[in-house]
mmCIF file of C-alpha atoms and ligand atoms in Angstrom:
data_model
loop_
_atom_site.group_PDB
_atom_site.id
_atom_site.type_symbol
_atom_site.label_atom_id
_atom_site.label_comp_id
_atom_site.label_asym_id
_atom_site.label_seq_id
_atom_site.Cartn_x
_atom_site.Cartn_y
_atom_site.Cartn_z
ATOM 1 C CA MET A 1 -0.033 -0.003 0.040
ATOM 2 C CA GLU A 2 1.176 3.528 -0.875
ATOM 3 C CA TYR A 3 0.233 6.563 1.303
ATOM 4 C CA THR A 4 -0.362 8.748 -1.773
ATOM 5 C CA ASN A 5 -3.888 10.116 -1.703
ATOM 6 C CA LYS A 6 -4.740 8.100 1.348
ATOM 7 C CA THR A 7 -6.540 9.829 4.260
ATOM 8 C CA VAL A 8 -4.486 9.270 7.443
ATOM 9 C CA LEU A 9 -5.359 10.177 11.015
ATOM 10 C CA VAL A 10 -2.560 10.788 13.333
ATOM 11 C CA THR A 11 -3.222 11.064 17.052
ATOM 12 C CA GLY A 12 -0.562 12.785 19.003
ATOM 13 C CA ALA A 13 0.245 14.864 15.867
ATOM 14 C CA ALA A 14 2.000 17.677 17.761
ATOM 15 C CA GLY A 15 4.237 15.416 19.634
ATOM 16 C CA PHE A 16 7.882 14.545 18.965
ATOM 17 C CA LEU A 17 7.158 11.397 16.965
ATOM 18 C CA GLY A 18 3.677 12.358 15.773
ATOM 19 C CA SER A 19 4.853 15.512 14.088
ATOM 20 C CA HIS A 20 7.580 13.635 12.117
ATOM 21 C CA VAL A 21 5.026 11.038 11.153
ATOM 22 C CA CYS A 22 2.773 13.797 9.740
ATOM 23 C CA ASP A 23 5.667 15.364 7.797
ATOM 24 C CA ARG A 24 6.754 12.116 6.237
ATOM 25 C CA LEU A 25 3.167 11.252 5.297
ATOM 26 C CA LEU A 26 2.577 14.626 3.756
ATOM 27 C CA GLU A 27 5.728 14.258 1.646
ATOM 28 C CA GLN A 28 4.417 10.901 0.356
ATOM 29 C CA GLY A 29 1.190 12.623 -0.750
ATOM 30 C CA ALA A 30 -1.214 11.668 1.976
ATOM 31 C CA HIS A 31 -4.036 13.819 3.358
ATOM 32 C CA VAL A 32 -3.277 14.055 6.991
ATOM 33 C CA ILE A 33 -5.669 14.897 9.935
ATOM 34 C CA GLY A 34 -3.532 15.467 12.966
ATOM 35 C CA VAL A 35 -5.145 15.386 16.420
ATOM 36 C CA ASP A 36 -3.586 16.439 19.641
ATOM 37 C CA SER A 37 -4.773 17.615 23.065
ATOM 38 C CA LEU A 38 -1.598 19.715 23.375
ATOM 39 C CA ILE A 39 -1.071 18.540 27.025
ATOM 40 C CA THR A 40 2.450 17.538 26.055
ATOM 41 C CA GLY A 41 2.461 18.098 22.313
ATOM 42 C CA ARG A 42 3.679 21.437 20.906
ATOM 43 C CA LYS A 43 2.018 23.084 18.013
ATOM 44 C CA GLU A 44 5.416 24.542 16.901
ATOM 45 C CA ASN A 45 6.405 21.001 15.896
ATOM 46 C CA LEU A 46 3.682 21.239 13.164
ATOM 47 C CA SER A 47 4.883 24.510 11.671
ATOM 48 C CA SER A 48 5.850 22.733 8.402
ATOM 49 C CA ALA A 49 2.760 20.569 8.302
ATOM 50 C CA LEU A 50 0.448 23.482 8.980
ATOM 51 C CA SER A 51 1.646 25.292 5.829
ATOM 52 C CA ARG A 52 0.213 22.592 3.627
ATOM 53 C CA THR A 53 -3.357 22.367 2.286
ATOM 54 C CA THR A 54 -3.328 18.603 2.643
ATOM 55 C CA PHE A 55 -2.934 18.891 6.452
ATOM 56 C CA THR A 56 -5.748 19.560 8.996
ATOM 57 C CA PHE A 57 -5.181 20.042 12.669
ATOM 58 C CA ILE A 58 -7.852 19.251 15.306
ATOM 59 C CA GLU A 59 -7.227 20.064 18.963
ATOM 60 C CA ALA A 60 -9.034 17.222 20.903
ATOM 61 C CA ASP A 61 -8.561 14.596 23.588
ATOM 62 C CA CYS A 62 -7.947 11.336 21.867
ATOM 63 C CA SER A 63 -9.250 9.203 24.768
ATOM 64 C CA THR A 64 -12.757 10.322 23.640
ATOM 65 C CA SER A 65 -14.506 8.777 20.628
ATOM 66 C CA PRO A 66 -13.353 9.996 17.263
ATOM 67 C CA ARG A 67 -16.955 10.680 16.479
ATOM 68 C CA SER A 68 -16.692 13.712 18.805
ATOM 69 C CA TYR A 69 -13.692 15.232 16.891
ATOM 70 C CA LEU A 70 -13.648 13.825 13.380
ATOM 71 C CA PRO A 71 -15.859 15.476 10.740
ATOM 72 C CA ALA A 72 -18.577 12.876 9.733
ATOM 73 C CA THR A 73 -17.400 12.907 6.130
ATOM 74 C CA VAL A 74 -13.883 11.769 6.936
ATOM 75 C CA LYS A 75 -13.172 8.161 6.745
ATOM 76 C CA PRO A 76 -9.474 7.468 7.322
ATOM 77 C CA ASP A 77 -7.781 4.682 5.408
ATOM 78 C CA VAL A 78 -5.064 4.592 8.080
ATOM 79 C CA ILE A 79 -4.959 5.484 11.755
ATOM 80 C CA PHE A 80 -1.653 5.975 13.650
ATOM 81 C CA HIS A 81 -2.440 6.092 17.312
ATOM 82 C CA LEU A 82 0.654 7.848 18.863
ATOM 83 C CA ALA A 83 -1.075 10.099 21.374
ATOM 84 C CA SER A 84 0.402 9.633 24.908
ATOM 85 C CA PRO A 85 2.861 11.347 27.157
ATOM 86 C CA ALA A 86 6.015 9.232 26.852
ATOM 87 C CA SER A 87 8.689 10.689 29.177
ATOM 88 C CA PRO A 88 8.725 9.052 32.629
ATOM 89 C CA PRO A 89 8.651 12.259 34.643
ATOM 90 C CA ILE A 90 5.951 13.728 32.345
ATOM 91 C CA TYR A 91 3.657 10.679 32.240
ATOM 92 C CA GLN A 92 3.941 10.513 36.081
ATOM 93 C CA GLN A 93 2.728 14.093 36.141
ATOM 94 C CA PHE A 94 -0.239 13.192 33.954
ATOM 95 C CA PRO A 95 -0.932 9.533 35.031
ATOM 96 C CA ILE A 96 -4.714 9.623 34.322
ATOM 97 C CA ASP A 97 -4.411 11.243 30.914
ATOM 98 C CA THR A 98 -1.667 8.645 30.140
ATOM 99 C CA TYR A 99 -3.738 5.626 31.005
ATOM 100 C CA LEU A 100 -6.855 6.885 29.464
ATOM 101 C CA VAL A 101 -5.380 7.644 26.051
ATOM 102 C CA ASN A 102 -3.593 4.313 25.716
ATOM 103 C CA ALA A 103 -6.396 2.141 27.197
ATOM 104 C CA LEU A 104 -9.749 3.858 26.469
ATOM 105 C CA GLY A 105 -8.360 5.915 23.480
ATOM 106 C CA THR A 106 -7.243 2.684 21.761
ATOM 107 C CA HIS A 107 -10.638 1.138 22.464
ATOM 108 C CA GLN A 108 -12.522 4.162 21.109
ATOM 109 C CA LEU A 109 -10.602 4.274 17.881
ATOM 110 C CA LEU A 110 -10.903 0.581 17.265
ATOM 111 C CA GLN A 111 -14.673 0.631 18.086
ATOM 112 C CA TYR A 112 -15.046 3.424 15.598
ATOM 113 C CA LEU A 113 -13.213 1.383 12.920
ATOM 114 C CA LEU A 114 -15.306 -1.703 13.756
ATOM 115 C CA THR A 115 -18.680 0.044 13.572
ATOM 116 C CA GLU A 116 -18.126 2.671 10.853
ATOM 117 C CA ASN A 117 -14.954 1.950 8.884
ATOM 118 C CA ARG A 118 -13.967 -1.669 8.815
ATOM 119 C CA GLN A 119 -11.513 -1.261 5.927
ATOM 120 C CA GLY A 120 -9.412 1.207 8.047
ATOM 121 C CA ARG A 121 -5.920 0.077 9.016
ATOM 122 C CA PHE A 122 -4.773 0.736 12.591
ATOM 123 C CA ILE A 123 -1.204 1.135 13.892
ATOM 124 C CA PHE A 124 -0.687 1.352 17.689
ATOM 125 C CA ALA A 125 2.386 2.979 19.088
ATOM 126 C CA SER A 126 3.375 0.570 21.904
ATOM 127 C CA THR A 127 6.668 0.712 23.719
ATOM 128 C CA SER A 128 9.706 -1.247 24.839
ATOM 129 C CA GLU A 129 8.210 -0.547 28.340
ATOM 130 C CA VAL A 130 5.863 -3.501 27.889
ATOM 131 C CA TYR A 131 9.089 -5.600 28.605
ATOM 132 C CA GLY A 132 9.430 -3.813 31.956
ATOM 133 C CA ASP A 133 12.715 -4.603 33.543
ATOM 134 C CA PRO A 134 13.453 -7.518 31.136
ATOM 135 C CA LYS A 135 14.973 -10.753 32.184
ATOM 136 C CA GLU A 136 15.819 -11.633 28.558
ATOM 137 C CA ARG A 137 18.363 -9.979 26.377
ATOM 138 C CA PRO A 138 17.819 -8.929 23.634
ATOM 139 C CA GLN A 139 14.078 -8.504 23.852
ATOM 140 C CA LYS A 140 12.235 -10.376 21.159
ATOM 141 C CA GLU A 141 8.493 -9.647 20.324
ATOM 142 C CA SER A 142 7.688 -13.154 21.767
ATOM 143 C CA TYR A 143 8.850 -12.109 25.289
ATOM 144 C CA TRP A 144 6.057 -11.376 27.795
ATOM 145 C CA GLY A 145 8.072 -8.968 29.926
ATOM 146 C CA ASN A 146 8.696 -8.306 33.612
ATOM 147 C CA VAL A 147 6.448 -5.372 34.593
ATOM 148 C CA ASN A 148 5.461 -4.032 37.971
ATOM 149 C CA PRO A 149 1.658 -3.839 37.716
ATOM 150 C CA ASN A 150 1.389 -1.156 40.316
ATOM 151 C CA GLY A 151 4.457 1.101 40.491
ATOM 152 C CA VAL A 152 5.277 4.701 39.388
ATOM 153 C CA ARG A 153 5.777 3.660 35.690
ATOM 154 C CA SER A 154 2.592 1.531 35.561
ATOM 155 C CA CYS A 155 0.273 4.206 34.291
ATOM 156 C CA TYR A 156 2.412 4.033 31.083
ATOM 157 C CA ASP A 157 3.680 0.446 30.899
ATOM 158 C CA GLU A 158 0.328 -1.207 31.852
ATOM 159 C CA SER A 159 -1.844 1.052 29.765
ATOM 160 C CA LYS A 160 0.314 0.289 26.742
ATOM 161 C CA ARG A 161 0.071 -3.416 27.587
ATOM 162 C CA PHE A 162 -3.751 -2.947 27.925
ATOM 163 C CA GLY A 163 -3.780 -1.094 24.550
ATOM 164 C CA GLU A 164 -1.987 -4.041 22.967
ATOM 165 C CA MET A 165 -4.719 -6.393 24.396
ATOM 166 C CA VAL A 166 -7.388 -4.144 22.957
ATOM 167 C CA CYS A 167 -5.635 -4.384 19.530
ATOM 168 C CA GLY A 168 -5.535 -8.205 19.868
ATOM 169 C CA VAL A 169 -9.210 -8.427 20.524
ATOM 170 C CA HIS A 170 -10.126 -6.288 17.630
ATOM 171 C CA SER A 171 -7.859 -8.155 15.205
ATOM 172 C CA ARG A 172 -8.354 -11.777 16.366
ATOM 173 C CA ASP A 173 -12.118 -11.591 17.426
ATOM 174 C CA PHE A 174 -13.430 -8.861 15.053
ATOM 175 C CA GLY A 175 -11.045 -9.190 11.978
ATOM 176 C CA LEU A 176 -9.696 -5.577 11.928
ATOM 177 C CA ASP A 177 -6.329 -4.882 10.380
ATOM 178 C CA VAL A 178 -4.231 -3.927 13.392
ATOM 179 C CA ARG A 179 -0.416 -3.551 13.707
ATOM 180 C CA ILE A 180 1.628 -2.868 16.876
ATOM 181 C CA VAL A 181 4.933 -1.089 16.895
ATOM 182 C CA ARG A 182 7.011 -1.483 20.059
ATOM 183 C CA ILE A 183 9.143 1.690 20.132
ATOM 184 C CA PHE A 184 12.427 1.681 21.881
ATOM 185 C CA ASN A 185 14.277 4.741 23.112
ATOM 186 C CA THR A 186 14.271 7.387 20.284
ATOM 187 C CA TYR A 187 15.951 10.876 20.088
ATOM 188 C CA GLY A 188 16.199 13.783 17.650
ATOM 189 C CA PRO A 189 15.030 17.218 16.803
ATOM 190 C CA ARG A 190 11.653 18.297 18.309
ATOM 191 C CA MET A 191 12.069 16.584 21.661
ATOM 192 C CA SER A 192 11.110 19.221 24.230
ATOM 193 C CA PRO A 193 14.089 20.639 26.109
ATOM 194 C CA LEU A 194 11.931 20.076 29.236
ATOM 195 C CA ASP A 195 11.012 16.549 28.314
ATOM 196 C CA GLY A 196 13.011 15.138 31.198
ATOM 197 C CA ARG A 197 14.399 12.094 29.235
ATOM 198 C CA VAL A 198 18.128 11.446 29.249
ATOM 199 C CA ILE A 199 19.258 12.799 25.899
ATOM 200 C CA PRO A 200 17.377 16.151 26.211
ATOM 201 C CA ASN A 201 18.598 16.463 29.801
ATOM 202 C CA PHE A 202 22.254 15.683 29.036
ATOM 203 C CA MET A 203 22.262 17.921 25.921
ATOM 204 C CA MET A 204 20.708 20.946 27.624
ATOM 205 C CA GLN A 205 22.901 20.508 30.733
ATOM 206 C CA ALA A 206 26.116 20.153 28.572
ATOM 207 C CA LEU A 207 25.182 23.176 26.391
ATOM 208 C CA LYS A 208 24.674 25.237 29.626
ATOM 209 C CA ASN A 209 27.929 23.783 31.073
ATOM 210 C CA GLU A 210 26.016 22.341 34.002
ATOM 211 C CA PRO A 211 26.821 18.927 35.504
ATOM 212 C CA LEU A 212 25.098 16.024 33.763
ATOM 213 C CA THR A 213 22.600 14.292 36.111
ATOM 214 C CA ILE A 214 23.300 10.501 36.073
ATOM 215 C CA TYR A 215 20.617 8.498 37.871
ATOM 216 C CA GLY A 216 21.840 5.536 39.747
ATOM 217 C CA ASP A 217 25.339 4.347 39.053
ATOM 218 C CA GLY A 218 24.971 4.878 35.296
ATOM 219 C CA THR A 219 25.472 1.257 34.452
ATOM 220 C CA GLN A 220 21.883 0.745 33.197
ATOM 221 C CA THR A 221 21.619 0.458 29.485
ATOM 222 C CA ARG A 222 19.369 1.817 26.698
ATOM 223 C CA SER A 223 19.543 1.608 22.918
ATOM 224 C CA PHE A 224 18.938 4.941 21.129
ATOM 225 C CA CYS A 225 17.435 5.172 17.701
ATOM 226 C CA TYR A 226 17.482 8.426 15.617
ATOM 227 C CA VAL A 227 13.992 9.665 14.951
ATOM 228 C CA ASP A 228 14.214 9.471 11.117
ATOM 229 C CA ASP A 229 15.090 5.777 11.253
ATOM 230 C CA LEU A 230 12.325 5.090 13.706
ATOM 231 C CA ILE A 231 9.713 7.036 11.589
ATOM 232 C CA ARG A 232 10.721 5.059 8.498
ATOM 233 C CA GLY A 233 10.016 1.824 10.416
ATOM 234 C CA ILE A 234 6.618 2.980 11.649
ATOM 235 C CA LEU A 235 5.519 4.014 8.172
ATOM 236 C CA LEU A 236 6.819 0.753 6.737
ATOM 237 C CA LEU A 237 4.758 -1.192 9.294
ATOM 238 C CA GLY A 238 1.700 0.766 8.170
ATOM 239 C CA SER A 239 2.341 0.220 4.481
ATOM 240 C CA THR A 240 3.484 -3.311 4.290
ATOM 241 C CA ASP A 241 0.531 -5.527 3.392
ATOM 242 C CA SER A 242 2.039 -8.641 4.834
ATOM 243 C CA ALA A 243 2.474 -7.017 8.355
ATOM 244 C CA LYS A 244 -1.239 -7.352 9.136
ATOM 245 C CA ASN A 245 -1.821 -8.157 12.757
ATOM 246 C CA GLU A 246 1.870 -8.181 13.510
ATOM 247 C CA THR A 247 3.776 -6.760 16.443
ATOM 248 C CA VAL A 248 7.225 -5.443 15.692
ATOM 249 C CA ASN A 249 10.037 -3.941 17.674
ATOM 250 C CA ILE A 250 11.674 -0.843 16.188
ATOM 251 C CA GLY A 251 14.746 0.528 17.723
ATOM 252 C CA SER A 252 18.532 0.616 17.640
ATOM 253 C CA PRO A 253 20.367 -2.746 18.282
ATOM 254 C CA THR A 254 23.366 -0.893 19.734
ATOM 255 C CA GLU A 255 23.214 -0.780 23.569
ATOM 256 C CA LYS A 256 24.949 1.868 25.668
ATOM 257 C CA THR A 257 25.238 2.499 29.383
ATOM 258 C CA VAL A 258 24.068 5.838 30.632
ATOM 259 C CA ASN A 259 27.707 6.523 31.637
ATOM 260 C CA GLU A 260 28.845 5.901 28.058
ATOM 261 C CA LEU A 261 26.128 8.274 26.814
ATOM 262 C CA ALA A 262 27.170 10.974 29.215
ATOM 263 C CA GLU A 263 30.814 10.697 27.949
ATOM 264 C CA MET A 264 29.720 10.862 24.360
ATOM 265 C CA ILE A 265 27.550 13.907 24.940
ATOM 266 C CA GLN A 266 30.391 15.719 26.917
ATOM 267 C CA ALA A 267 32.718 14.956 24.004
ATOM 268 C CA ALA A 268 30.285 16.116 21.338
ATOM 269 C CA THR A 269 29.532 19.324 23.075
ATOM 270 C CA HIS A 270 33.111 19.920 24.347
ATOM 271 C CA ALA A 271 31.546 20.582 27.691
ATOM 272 C CA THR A 272 33.743 20.564 30.769
ATOM 273 C CA GLY A 273 30.972 20.231 33.409
ATOM 274 C CA GLU A 274 31.142 17.340 35.883
ATOM 275 C CA TYR A 275 28.715 14.492 36.460
ATOM 276 C CA VAL A 276 26.418 14.557 39.365
ATOM 277 C CA TYR A 277 25.018 11.165 40.521
ATOM 278 C CA LYS A 278 21.282 11.154 41.728
ATOM 279 C CA PRO A 279 19.116 8.345 43.084
ATOM 280 C CA LEU A 280 17.827 5.878 40.505
ATOM 281 C CA PRO A 281 14.076 6.405 40.039
ATOM 282 C CA SER A 282 12.026 3.417 41.139
ATOM 283 C CA ASP A 283 11.367 0.568 38.649
ATOM 284 C CA ASP A 284 13.936 2.123 36.224
ATOM 285 C CA PRO A 285 14.803 -0.827 33.905
ATOM 286 C CA THR A 286 18.389 -1.992 34.152
ATOM 287 C CA GLN A 287 18.693 -2.840 30.423
ATOM 288 C CA ARG A 288 16.980 -2.430 27.048
ATOM 289 C CA LEU A 289 18.136 -3.936 23.809
ATOM 290 C CA PRO A 290 15.676 -4.767 20.908
ATOM 291 C CA ASP A 291 15.899 -7.947 18.786
ATOM 292 C CA ILE A 292 15.131 -6.175 15.444
ATOM 293 C CA SER A 293 15.246 -9.258 13.221
ATOM 294 C CA LYS A 294 11.570 -9.232 12.623
ATOM 295 C CA ALA A 295 11.543 -5.604 11.502
ATOM 296 C CA VAL A 296 14.401 -6.424 9.068
ATOM 297 C CA SER A 297 12.825 -9.586 7.582
ATOM 298 C CA LEU A 298 9.193 -8.494 7.531
ATOM 299 C CA LEU A 299 9.572 -4.775 6.661
ATOM 300 C CA GLY A 300 13.041 -4.634 5.010
ATOM 301 C CA TRP A 301 13.933 -1.906 7.597
ATOM 302 C CA LYS A 302 17.434 -0.953 8.420
ATOM 303 C CA LEU A 303 19.133 1.754 10.320
ATOM 304 C CA GLU A 304 20.710 4.505 8.190
ATOM 305 C CA ILE A 305 21.886 6.971 10.845
ATOM 306 C CA ASP A 306 24.774 6.004 13.118
ATOM 307 C CA PHE A 307 24.826 7.268 16.690
ATOM 308 C CA PRO A 308 27.485 10.044 16.419
ATOM 309 C CA THR A 309 25.675 11.443 13.295
ATOM 310 C CA GLY A 310 22.347 11.369 15.094
ATOM 311 C CA LEU A 311 23.807 13.096 18.181
ATOM 312 C CA GLU A 312 25.375 15.842 15.965
ATOM 313 C CA LYS A 313 21.983 16.469 14.294
ATOM 314 C CA THR A 314 20.151 16.503 17.671
ATOM 315 C CA LEU A 315 22.785 18.879 19.182
ATOM 316 C CA GLU A 316 22.207 21.331 16.373
ATOM 317 C CA TYR A 317 18.580 21.364 17.293
ATOM 318 C CA PHE A 318 19.155 21.715 21.110
ATOM 319 C CA LYS A 319 21.459 24.676 20.400
ATOM 320 C CA THR A 320 18.313 26.522 19.202
ATOM 321 C CA GLN A 321 16.526 25.647 22.500
ATOM 322 C CA VAL A 322 19.040 26.949 25.052
HETATM 323 N N1 UDP B 1 18.458 9.207 33.230
HETATM 324 C C1 UDP B 1 19.664 9.825 33.811
HETATM 325 N N2 UDP B 1 19.696 11.173 33.884
HETATM 326 C C2 UDP B 1 18.674 11.920 33.451
HETATM 327 C C3 UDP B 1 17.565 11.350 32.847
HETATM 328 C C4 UDP B 1 17.523 10.011 32.778
HETATM 329 O O1 UDP B 1 20.629 9.104 34.163
HETATM 330 O O2 UDP B 1 18.803 13.137 33.535
HETATM 331 C C5 UDP B 1 18.458 7.743 33.070
HETATM 332 C C6 UDP B 1 17.197 7.043 33.573
HETATM 333 O O3 UDP B 1 17.294 6.802 34.965
HETATM 334 C C7 UDP B 1 17.254 5.812 32.722
HETATM 335 C C8 UDP B 1 17.887 6.213 31.439
HETATM 336 O O4 UDP B 1 18.586 7.370 31.709
HETATM 337 O O5 UDP B 1 18.006 4.811 33.278
HETATM 338 C C9 UDP B 1 16.861 6.486 30.305
HETATM 339 O O6 UDP B 1 15.856 7.291 30.870
HETATM 340 P P1 UDP B 1 14.811 8.058 29.910
HETATM 341 O O7 UDP B 1 13.903 8.950 30.940
HETATM 342 O O8 UDP B 1 15.357 8.655 28.851
HETATM 343 O O9 UDP B 1 13.877 6.902 29.340
HETATM 344 P P2 UDP B 1 13.318 5.522 29.813
HETATM 345 O O10 UDP B 1 14.139 4.543 28.836
HETATM 346 O O11 UDP B 1 13.810 5.203 31.258
HETATM 347 O O12 UDP B 1 11.969 5.477 29.501
#
């Protein structure tokens, strides 16, 4: 399937990932309806999209039924459900909005497709957080995870898991075309400087010559994917006909400790500030490394941007945010 001339609904359109998804879809000739409540999304992320006649922005809460915000004449061919706070400190600040948009929002969108638009294709943005603090390494899609059902991160982790269950019910039991992408740590331009995740924090601190805040002893690992690579993977999942009802990890297969990341960012910025060690937040996963073999074989996806190049591009953006 091509996106050209397709009508595509993107929830979370003003967010870091959502805005890049909108831009790439518009470049491919789609008519895009972007919806965002703007609790964490930023309209400035859409400045390029808003200049196009093929883009419509609607400010609405995506945990409500799309009947309440979509014009009745609009029947999306594809829905990307990306709306959700995604940074740990921010989703913990908005726990109810977070669990509602991932749980009830996913239900509302799929019920809308089931009752009014059965041909529509649905892509749910899930997360590596469904693996919790994983006991397997790397994490394959078949791994069920190790998640605290009632901890500070559960409003996000468990609602994404619930959202995946809702996707499963609507594909298995009701025959809808549903795809799940499990997104691993991603970075790049348009992340909010106040986002609170590790790369925005370290870059803003380094640019201001402040000490970098390392949580815990910094030996925990993450695998960081540059945003353009991730967006290409998400769009391929939506356009590849054989990916119907599949769940696919998208992320970088190169693992780094937080200490290594801090050193790389210090070197890239020529910062001389020290490191300051702070307590590890509770339930902070000790490791994350995706097995991406399914994305490679099913979607023909591959990474194109190496980490130093991605960091450099991201740094150029954060320099404009200081
Ligand atoms: N982290 C850190 N300093 C910061 C922000 C985060 O050391 O200023 C750590 C955090 O504890 C975690 C890792 O960096 O181990 C990645 O955190 P982030 O919030 O970016 O995303 P997560 O993968 O935990 O959802």
